[in-house]
Amino acid sequence: MKHLLTGALRREDAISLLDAAEDMHEVQDRQLKKLPALRGRTVVNAFFENSTRTRSSFEIAGKWLSADVINVSGSASSVKKGESLRDTVLTLAAMGIDGIVMRHGDSGAAQLAADWLDVSFPSVRVINAGDGAHEHPTQALLDAFALRRRLFGAQSRGRGLDGVRIAIAGDIAHSRVARSNALLLPALGAEVTFVGPPTLLPPGADTWNTTVTTDFDAVLQQPLDALMMLRVQLERQRGAFVPSVGEYIVGWSLTDERRAKLDDDTVIMHPGPMNRGLEISSRAAEGLQSAVLEQVTSGVSLRMAVLYSLIAGEEPQ
Ligand code: NCD
């Protein structure tokens, strides 16, 4: 794998990244967290869209591997002076960088960057950190990693998520996390159900290798190993997708009442940022079942594994 652009990975590639992340995870328990693996390498975080966790997580991951990490934000870059994305990407590459982690508001932006770089700077690796409403592969990988650890603990290495039942609920249409998970989780053997209001299910979802439905309460009556709530992406919704916030909550929010009906061992997940009180109640977000902060912690390990395997090009020792 040269670049990481999509969650559509081969099972063995995904498992080898998850296993490498297990090795990296051990670093988090140390007082001295730096590994020398990417010393002398340079990674640029180019974020043309807002981000708290993904950008800092990639920055910490790069720094713990001893890479030099540079942040370029869309709002403070020459993009604001009218420079094209292609010129920006090639300019950064011309400085001798090894990798570019890119978040952009347009679907396909990371793929375009990879295509341009393959021609002019073929040693530079591209990692898609979210392109529009299209994909966010490291989020899907970290979700799989956090869930695998919750379910299998110290026996996680080498395993997929075979037979694991996962429901993903909410604003599927605007979610790049949903799309990357729709590709990755079934490849790992999971049984995935997407559920949301009919207007927030994307056209073509019926062709995914998953179940798609609108009845949240019916989904919650089935046994579930994990329930992943997605943010209602108000900033991407052009027009009214649900008649009101009240109606959304009645049909699709993980309220305290719905949480009380879940099995005690159903893992509750959310990629963040959360709209508390809209798609998820505070109690559901913070109870023992919640893996929300484990997902964040897992993100650093997983991104260390991705940076290492793409840039150093070998399995970690
Ligand atoms: C997600 C994103 O930006 O796609 N957040 C994240 O990276 N953890 C989900 C979201 O914005 O709702």
mmCIF file of C-alpha atoms and ligand atoms in Angstrom:
data_model
loop_
_atom_site.group_PDB
_atom_site.id
_atom_site.type_symbol
_atom_site.label_atom_id
_atom_site.label_comp_id
_atom_site.label_asym_id
_atom_site.label_seq_id
_atom_site.Cartn_x
_atom_site.Cartn_y
_atom_site.Cartn_z
ATOM 1 C CA MET A 1 0.000 0.000 0.000
ATOM 2 C CA LYS A 2 1.546 3.307 -1.060
ATOM 3 C CA HIS A 3 -1.079 5.844 0.038
ATOM 4 C CA LEU A 4 -4.004 5.463 2.440
ATOM 5 C CA LEU A 5 -6.983 6.974 0.643
ATOM 6 C CA THR A 6 -9.891 4.644 1.382
ATOM 7 C CA GLY A 7 -11.293 2.191 3.911
ATOM 8 C CA ALA A 8 -11.566 -0.384 1.096
ATOM 9 C CA LEU A 9 -8.587 -2.406 2.300
ATOM 10 C CA ARG A 10 -7.789 -6.058 1.902
ATOM 11 C CA ARG A 11 -8.514 -7.917 5.119
ATOM 12 C CA GLU A 12 -4.872 -8.887 5.625
ATOM 13 C CA ASP A 13 -3.657 -5.295 5.091
ATOM 14 C CA ALA A 14 -6.216 -3.972 7.579
ATOM 15 C CA ILE A 15 -5.301 -6.599 10.182
ATOM 16 C CA SER A 16 -1.611 -5.906 9.759
ATOM 17 C CA LEU A 17 -2.229 -2.169 10.394
ATOM 18 C CA LEU A 18 -4.360 -2.998 13.452
ATOM 19 C CA ASP A 19 -1.620 -5.294 14.767
ATOM 20 C CA ALA A 20 1.042 -2.630 14.188
ATOM 21 C CA ALA A 21 -1.205 -0.225 16.124
ATOM 22 C CA GLU A 22 -1.218 -2.733 19.016
ATOM 23 C CA ASP A 23 2.577 -2.445 19.141
ATOM 24 C CA MET A 24 2.362 1.342 19.018
ATOM 25 C CA HIS A 25 -0.309 1.338 21.742
ATOM 26 C CA GLU A 26 2.211 -0.017 24.218
ATOM 27 C CA VAL A 27 4.193 3.218 23.813
ATOM 28 C CA GLN A 28 1.284 5.130 25.355
ATOM 29 C CA ASP A 29 1.884 3.460 28.723
ATOM 30 C CA ARG A 30 5.500 4.609 28.815
ATOM 31 C CA GLN A 31 6.619 7.806 30.445
ATOM 32 C CA LEU A 32 9.002 8.471 27.574
ATOM 33 C CA LYS A 33 6.852 8.069 24.506
ATOM 34 C CA LYS A 34 9.256 8.794 21.646
ATOM 35 C CA LEU A 35 10.370 6.110 19.221
ATOM 36 C CA PRO A 36 13.166 6.933 16.757
ATOM 37 C CA ALA A 37 11.416 5.234 13.811
ATOM 38 C CA LEU A 38 10.790 8.304 11.624
ATOM 39 C CA ARG A 39 13.737 10.431 12.704
ATOM 40 C CA GLY A 40 14.790 12.673 9.810
ATOM 41 C CA ARG A 41 11.428 12.281 8.055
ATOM 42 C CA THR A 42 9.003 15.164 7.528
ATOM 43 C CA VAL A 43 5.229 14.964 7.547
ATOM 44 C CA VAL A 44 2.945 17.858 6.613
ATOM 45 C CA ASN A 45 -0.549 18.031 8.078
ATOM 46 C CA ALA A 46 -2.472 19.993 5.457
ATOM 47 C CA PHE A 47 -5.912 20.701 6.888
ATOM 48 C CA PHE A 48 -8.254 22.734 4.714
ATOM 49 C CA GLU A 49 -11.205 22.035 7.041
ATOM 50 C CA ASN A 50 -11.670 22.371 10.802
ATOM 51 C CA SER A 51 -10.459 19.601 13.056
ATOM 52 C CA THR A 52 -9.553 19.086 16.708
ATOM 53 C CA ARG A 53 -8.911 15.397 17.201
ATOM 54 C CA THR A 54 -7.754 14.230 13.794
ATOM 55 C CA ARG A 55 -5.167 16.974 13.334
ATOM 56 C CA SER A 56 -3.743 16.770 16.846
ATOM 57 C CA SER A 57 -3.812 12.991 16.732
ATOM 58 C CA PHE A 58 -1.736 12.913 13.520
ATOM 59 C CA GLU A 59 0.599 15.531 14.965
ATOM 60 C CA ILE A 60 1.159 13.574 18.185
ATOM 61 C CA ALA A 61 1.539 10.327 16.226
ATOM 62 C CA GLY A 62 4.205 11.871 13.992
ATOM 63 C CA LYS A 63 6.030 13.422 16.940
ATOM 64 C CA TRP A 64 6.051 10.192 18.955
ATOM 65 C CA LEU A 65 7.719 8.577 15.956
ATOM 66 C CA SER A 66 10.305 11.437 15.945
ATOM 67 C CA ALA A 67 9.208 12.799 12.556
ATOM 68 C CA ASP A 68 9.287 16.548 11.999
ATOM 69 C CA VAL A 69 5.633 17.529 11.747
ATOM 70 C CA ILE A 70 4.532 20.752 10.094
ATOM 71 C CA ASN A 71 0.944 22.028 10.167
ATOM 72 C CA VAL A 72 -0.557 23.973 7.295
ATOM 73 C CA SER A 73 -4.116 25.157 7.721
ATOM 74 C CA GLY A 74 -6.304 26.166 4.811
ATOM 75 C CA SER A 75 -7.353 29.428 6.388
ATOM 76 C CA ALA A 76 -3.737 30.550 6.946
ATOM 77 C CA SER A 77 -2.246 29.296 3.663
ATOM 78 C CA SER A 78 -1.826 30.765 0.192
ATOM 79 C CA VAL A 79 -5.050 29.000 -0.796
ATOM 80 C CA LYS A 80 -6.600 32.186 0.595
ATOM 81 C CA LYS A 81 -4.620 34.112 -2.029
ATOM 82 C CA GLY A 82 -6.128 32.021 -4.794
ATOM 83 C CA GLU A 83 -3.482 29.329 -5.118
ATOM 84 C CA SER A 84 -4.860 26.088 -6.525
ATOM 85 C CA LEU A 85 -4.819 22.887 -4.487
ATOM 86 C CA ARG A 86 -2.431 21.377 -7.021
ATOM 87 C CA ASP A 87 0.064 24.207 -6.649
ATOM 88 C CA THR A 88 -0.176 24.043 -2.857
ATOM 89 C CA VAL A 89 0.431 20.284 -2.801
ATOM 90 C CA LEU A 90 3.342 20.434 -5.256
ATOM 91 C CA THR A 91 4.879 23.398 -3.395
ATOM 92 C CA LEU A 92 4.857 21.466 -0.112
ATOM 93 C CA ALA A 93 6.273 18.378 -1.830
ATOM 94 C CA ALA A 94 9.053 20.404 -3.427
ATOM 95 C CA MET A 95 10.399 21.123 0.073
ATOM 96 C CA GLY A 96 11.417 17.501 0.412
ATOM 97 C CA ILE A 97 8.668 16.100 2.622
ATOM 98 C CA ASP A 98 7.969 12.371 3.054
ATOM 99 C CA GLY A 99 4.237 12.423 3.687
ATOM 100 C CA ILE A 100 1.192 14.637 3.511
ATOM 101 C CA VAL A 101 -1.865 14.112 5.700
ATOM 102 C CA MET A 102 -4.723 15.892 4.020
ATOM 103 C CA ARG A 103 -8.183 16.981 5.080
ATOM 104 C CA HIS A 104 -10.255 18.807 2.516
ATOM 105 C CA GLY A 105 -13.885 19.776 2.053
ATOM 106 C CA ASP A 106 -14.106 18.227 -1.410
ATOM 107 C CA SER A 107 -14.602 14.530 -2.058
ATOM 108 C CA GLY A 108 -11.676 13.075 -3.995
ATOM 109 C CA ALA A 109 -9.153 15.749 -2.926
ATOM 110 C CA ALA A 110 -6.701 13.265 -1.372
ATOM 111 C CA GLN A 111 -6.891 11.012 -4.426
ATOM 112 C CA LEU A 112 -6.110 13.999 -6.656
ATOM 113 C CA ALA A 113 -3.123 14.916 -4.475
ATOM 114 C CA ALA A 114 -1.857 11.331 -4.730
ATOM 115 C CA ASP A 115 -2.257 11.374 -8.521
ATOM 116 C CA TRP A 116 -0.298 14.653 -8.839
ATOM 117 C CA LEU A 117 2.442 13.502 -6.488
ATOM 118 C CA ASP A 118 2.820 10.101 -8.164
ATOM 119 C CA VAL A 119 3.873 11.971 -11.299
ATOM 120 C CA SER A 120 6.111 14.679 -9.831
ATOM 121 C CA PHE A 121 7.203 13.468 -6.363
ATOM 122 C CA PRO A 122 6.649 9.703 -6.307
ATOM 123 C CA SER A 123 8.284 9.158 -2.924
ATOM 124 C CA VAL A 124 5.691 11.293 -1.087
ATOM 125 C CA ARG A 125 2.913 9.346 0.657
ATOM 126 C CA VAL A 126 -0.629 10.689 0.997
ATOM 127 C CA ILE A 127 -2.970 9.925 3.875
ATOM 128 C CA ASN A 128 -6.604 10.927 3.538
ATOM 129 C CA ALA A 129 -7.710 12.538 6.817
ATOM 130 C CA GLY A 130 -11.222 13.214 5.493
ATOM 131 C CA ASP A 131 -12.365 14.329 2.040
ATOM 132 C CA GLY A 132 -15.767 16.007 1.997
ATOM 133 C CA ALA A 133 -18.577 13.559 2.720
ATOM 134 C CA HIS A 134 -16.582 10.801 1.027
ATOM 135 C CA GLU A 135 -14.065 8.925 3.200
ATOM 136 C CA HIS A 136 -12.060 9.043 6.425
ATOM 137 C CA PRO A 137 -10.105 5.781 6.443
ATOM 138 C CA THR A 138 -8.013 6.300 9.599
ATOM 139 C CA GLN A 139 -11.212 6.921 11.574
ATOM 140 C CA ALA A 140 -12.665 3.603 10.365
ATOM 141 C CA LEU A 141 -9.396 1.837 11.213
ATOM 142 C CA LEU A 142 -9.242 3.359 14.687
ATOM 143 C CA ASP A 143 -12.891 2.411 15.267
ATOM 144 C CA ALA A 144 -12.055 -1.179 14.334
ATOM 145 C CA PHE A 145 -8.949 -1.076 16.527
ATOM 146 C CA ALA A 146 -10.780 0.317 19.593
ATOM 147 C CA LEU A 147 -13.637 -2.162 19.188
ATOM 148 C CA ARG A 148 -11.326 -5.136 18.685
ATOM 149 C CA ARG A 149 -9.493 -4.228 21.907
ATOM 150 C CA ARG A 150 -12.774 -3.854 23.809
ATOM 151 C CA LEU A 151 -14.031 -7.231 22.616
ATOM 152 C CA PHE A 152 -10.850 -9.309 22.608
ATOM 153 C CA GLY A 153 -8.393 -7.447 24.885
ATOM 154 C CA ALA A 154 -4.959 -9.048 24.932
ATOM 155 C CA GLN A 155 -6.143 -11.656 22.388
ATOM 156 C CA SER A 156 -6.752 -9.002 19.719
ATOM 157 C CA ARG A 157 -3.683 -9.521 17.543
ATOM 158 C CA GLY A 158 -4.257 -11.269 14.254
ATOM 159 C CA ARG A 159 -8.055 -11.142 14.536
ATOM 160 C CA GLY A 160 -10.709 -9.574 12.351
ATOM 161 C CA LEU A 161 -14.191 -8.693 13.581
ATOM 162 C CA ASP A 162 -15.832 -11.873 12.313
ATOM 163 C CA GLY A 163 -19.496 -12.118 13.250
ATOM 164 C CA VAL A 164 -19.330 -8.911 15.321
ATOM 165 C CA ARG A 165 -22.685 -7.081 15.057
ATOM 166 C CA ILE A 166 -22.350 -3.325 14.669
ATOM 167 C CA ALA A 167 -25.096 -0.750 14.123
ATOM 168 C CA ILE A 168 -24.132 2.701 12.836
ATOM 169 C CA ALA A 169 -26.850 5.278 13.404
ATOM 170 C CA GLY A 170 -27.643 8.833 12.402
ATOM 171 C CA ASP A 171 -26.656 11.133 9.566
ATOM 172 C CA ILE A 172 -25.225 8.503 7.232
ATOM 173 C CA ALA A 173 -25.606 10.622 4.094
ATOM 174 C CA HIS A 174 -23.100 13.289 5.143
ATOM 175 C CA SER A 175 -20.707 11.012 7.008
ATOM 176 C CA ARG A 176 -17.318 10.095 5.580
ATOM 177 C CA VAL A 177 -16.850 7.968 8.708
ATOM 178 C CA ALA A 178 -19.901 5.907 7.717
ATOM 179 C CA ARG A 179 -18.613 5.413 4.183
ATOM 180 C CA SER A 180 -15.152 4.271 5.243
ATOM 181 C CA ASN A 181 -16.671 1.962 7.851
ATOM 182 C CA ALA A 182 -19.092 0.561 5.261
ATOM 183 C CA LEU A 183 -16.047 -0.570 3.308
ATOM 184 C CA LEU A 184 -13.710 -1.605 6.115
ATOM 185 C CA LEU A 185 -15.902 -3.339 8.708
ATOM 186 C CA PRO A 186 -17.454 -5.951 6.356
ATOM 187 C CA ALA A 187 -13.951 -6.690 5.002
ATOM 188 C CA LEU A 188 -13.015 -7.560 8.601
ATOM 189 C CA GLY A 189 -16.023 -9.896 8.822
ATOM 190 C CA ALA A 190 -18.388 -7.657 10.810
ATOM 191 C CA GLU A 191 -22.163 -7.620 10.250
ATOM 192 C CA VAL A 192 -23.030 -3.951 9.823
ATOM 193 C CA THR A 193 -26.449 -2.262 9.949
ATOM 194 C CA PHE A 194 -26.894 1.394 9.013
ATOM 195 C CA VAL A 195 -29.920 3.165 10.433
ATOM 196 C CA GLY A 196 -31.133 6.741 10.100
ATOM 197 C CA PRO A 197 -33.975 8.931 8.842
ATOM 198 C CA PRO A 198 -34.825 8.119 5.210
ATOM 199 C CA THR A 199 -33.603 11.564 4.117
ATOM 200 C CA LEU A 200 -30.207 10.969 5.751
ATOM 201 C CA LEU A 201 -29.543 7.624 4.073
ATOM 202 C CA PRO A 202 -27.459 8.215 0.943
ATOM 203 C CA PRO A 203 -28.590 7.028 -2.473
ATOM 204 C CA GLY A 204 -26.761 3.801 -3.296
ATOM 205 C CA ALA A 205 -26.495 2.671 0.346
ATOM 206 C CA ASP A 206 -28.486 -0.421 -0.646
ATOM 207 C CA THR A 207 -25.484 -1.524 -2.736
ATOM 208 C CA TRP A 208 -23.194 -1.551 0.321
ATOM 209 C CA ASN A 209 -22.339 -4.885 1.843
ATOM 210 C CA THR A 210 -24.508 -3.975 4.866
ATOM 211 C CA THR A 211 -28.128 -3.821 6.047
ATOM 212 C CA VAL A 212 -29.827 -0.417 5.755
ATOM 213 C CA THR A 213 -32.984 0.525 7.650
ATOM 214 C CA THR A 214 -34.856 3.487 9.140
ATOM 215 C CA ASP A 215 -36.274 1.832 12.285
ATOM 216 C CA PHE A 216 -33.828 2.571 15.103
ATOM 217 C CA ASP A 217 -35.906 0.955 17.849
ATOM 218 C CA ALA A 218 -36.161 -2.280 15.855
ATOM 219 C CA VAL A 219 -32.355 -2.297 15.415
ATOM 220 C CA LEU A 220 -31.898 -1.857 19.171
ATOM 221 C CA GLN A 221 -34.045 -4.927 19.842
ATOM 222 C CA GLN A 222 -31.520 -7.133 18.040
ATOM 223 C CA PRO A 223 -28.374 -8.250 19.880
ATOM 224 C CA LEU A 224 -25.587 -5.740 19.221
ATOM 225 C CA ASP A 225 -21.882 -5.842 20.061
ATOM 226 C CA ALA A 226 -21.461 -2.160 19.240
ATOM 227 C CA LEU A 227 -23.604 0.857 18.492
ATOM 228 C CA MET A 228 -21.883 3.764 16.765
ATOM 229 C CA MET A 229 -23.713 7.093 16.825
ATOM 230 C CA LEU A 230 -22.870 9.674 14.154
ATOM 231 C CA ARG A 231 -22.987 13.428 14.454
ATOM 232 C CA VAL A 232 -25.829 15.263 12.752
ATOM 233 C CA GLN A 233 -23.680 17.278 10.330
ATOM 234 C CA LEU A 234 -25.618 20.508 10.299
ATOM 235 C CA GLU A 235 -22.820 22.333 8.433
ATOM 236 C CA ARG A 236 -23.039 19.936 5.471
ATOM 237 C CA GLN A 237 -26.827 19.871 5.265
ATOM 238 C CA ARG A 238 -28.087 22.235 2.650
ATOM 239 C CA GLY A 239 -31.822 22.233 3.259
ATOM 240 C CA ALA A 240 -34.079 20.550 5.804
ATOM 241 C CA PHE A 241 -33.417 16.840 6.138
ATOM 242 C CA VAL A 242 -35.612 16.278 9.183
ATOM 243 C CA PRO A 243 -38.647 18.387 10.067
ATOM 244 C CA SER A 244 -37.246 19.337 13.499
ATOM 245 C CA VAL A 245 -34.645 18.553 16.128
ATOM 246 C CA GLY A 246 -37.488 17.171 18.280
ATOM 247 C CA GLU A 247 -38.477 14.729 15.572
ATOM 248 C CA TYR A 248 -34.870 13.601 15.131
ATOM 249 C CA ILE A 249 -34.545 12.912 18.860
ATOM 250 C CA VAL A 250 -37.798 10.937 18.969
ATOM 251 C CA GLY A 251 -36.731 8.708 16.097
ATOM 252 C CA TRP A 252 -32.951 8.430 16.096
ATOM 253 C CA SER A 253 -31.252 9.824 19.199
ATOM 254 C CA LEU A 254 -29.515 7.536 21.687
ATOM 255 C CA THR A 255 -31.517 8.858 24.649
ATOM 256 C CA ASP A 256 -31.211 7.596 28.228
ATOM 257 C CA GLU A 257 -34.341 5.484 27.650
ATOM 258 C CA ARG A 258 -32.879 3.795 24.584
ATOM 259 C CA ARG A 259 -29.533 3.283 26.280
ATOM 260 C CA ALA A 260 -31.288 1.573 29.191
ATOM 261 C CA LYS A 261 -32.628 -1.015 26.741
ATOM 262 C CA LEU A 262 -29.186 -1.959 25.406
ATOM 263 C CA ASP A 263 -27.332 -5.007 26.702
ATOM 264 C CA ASP A 264 -24.810 -3.995 29.358
ATOM 265 C CA ASP A 265 -21.926 -5.106 27.181
ATOM 266 C CA THR A 266 -22.945 -3.302 23.978
ATOM 267 C CA VAL A 267 -20.083 -0.889 23.287
ATOM 268 C CA ILE A 268 -21.237 2.688 22.569
ATOM 269 C CA MET A 269 -19.070 4.559 20.064
ATOM 270 C CA HIS A 270 -19.000 8.026 18.488
ATOM 271 C CA PRO A 271 -16.227 9.462 16.301
ATOM 272 C CA GLY A 272 -16.731 12.942 17.791
ATOM 273 C CA PRO A 273 -17.342 15.798 17.848
ATOM 274 C CA MET A 274 -20.592 14.988 19.670
ATOM 275 C CA ASN A 275 -23.780 17.020 19.717
ATOM 276 C CA ARG A 276 -24.815 16.039 23.237
ATOM 277 C CA GLY A 277 -28.577 15.967 23.603
ATOM 278 C CA LEU A 278 -29.070 15.663 19.847
ATOM 279 C CA GLU A 279 -27.718 12.332 18.583
ATOM 280 C CA ILE A 280 -26.486 11.080 21.968
ATOM 281 C CA SER A 281 -27.323 11.777 25.624
ATOM 282 C CA SER A 282 -24.550 12.737 28.033
ATOM 283 C CA ARG A 283 -25.113 9.574 30.042
ATOM 284 C CA ALA A 284 -24.795 7.381 26.967
ATOM 285 C CA ALA A 285 -21.636 9.257 25.944
ATOM 286 C CA GLU A 286 -19.962 8.852 29.319
ATOM 287 C CA GLY A 287 -21.134 5.583 30.857
ATOM 288 C CA LEU A 288 -19.016 2.463 31.260
ATOM 289 C CA GLN A 289 -20.270 1.167 27.920
ATOM 290 C CA SER A 290 -18.877 4.201 26.130
ATOM 291 C CA ALA A 291 -15.638 3.798 24.186
ATOM 292 C CA VAL A 292 -15.609 7.414 22.966
ATOM 293 C CA LEU A 293 -12.353 8.415 24.664
ATOM 294 C CA GLU A 294 -10.775 5.025 23.925
ATOM 295 C CA GLN A 295 -11.447 5.807 20.282
ATOM 296 C CA VAL A 296 -9.458 9.022 20.676
ATOM 297 C CA THR A 297 -6.576 7.257 22.424
ATOM 298 C CA SER A 298 -6.647 4.511 19.787
ATOM 299 C CA GLY A 299 -6.432 7.168 17.090
ATOM 300 C CA VAL A 300 -2.877 8.064 18.072
ATOM 301 C CA SER A 301 -1.678 4.434 18.029
ATOM 302 C CA LEU A 302 -3.419 3.698 14.766
ATOM 303 C CA ARG A 303 -2.019 6.808 13.087
ATOM 304 C CA MET A 304 1.458 5.956 14.327
ATOM 305 C CA ALA A 305 1.036 2.564 12.661
ATOM 306 C CA VAL A 306 -0.165 4.153 9.409
ATOM 307 C CA LEU A 307 2.612 6.774 9.284
ATOM 308 C CA TYR A 308 5.199 4.147 10.097
ATOM 309 C CA SER A 309 4.084 1.567 7.587
ATOM 310 C CA LEU A 310 3.642 4.048 4.722
ATOM 311 C CA ILE A 311 6.728 6.160 5.315
ATOM 312 C CA ALA A 312 9.214 3.678 6.723
ATOM 313 C CA GLY A 313 7.613 1.006 4.537
ATOM 314 C CA GLU A 314 8.087 -1.933 6.813
ATOM 315 C CA GLU A 315 6.459 -3.631 9.765
ATOM 316 C CA PRO A 316 7.455 -2.169 13.127
ATOM 317 C CA GLN A 317 9.848 -4.270 15.221
HETATM 318 C C1 NCD B 1 -15.495 13.171 11.884
HETATM 319 C C2 NCD B 1 -15.115 13.912 10.619
HETATM 320 O O1 NCD B 1 -14.526 14.973 10.658
HETATM 321 O O2 NCD B 1 -15.446 13.353 9.594
HETATM 322 N N1 NCD B 1 -14.773 13.564 12.998
HETATM 323 C C3 NCD B 1 -13.563 13.009 13.212
HETATM 324 O O3 NCD B 1 -12.687 13.031 12.385
HETATM 325 N N2 NCD B 1 -13.402 12.376 14.396
HETATM 326 C C4 NCD B 1 -16.929 13.105 12.126
HETATM 327 C C5 NCD B 1 -17.712 14.377 12.203
HETATM 328 O O4 NCD B 1 -17.277 15.442 11.823
HETATM 329 O O5 NCD B 1 -18.861 14.259 12.660
#
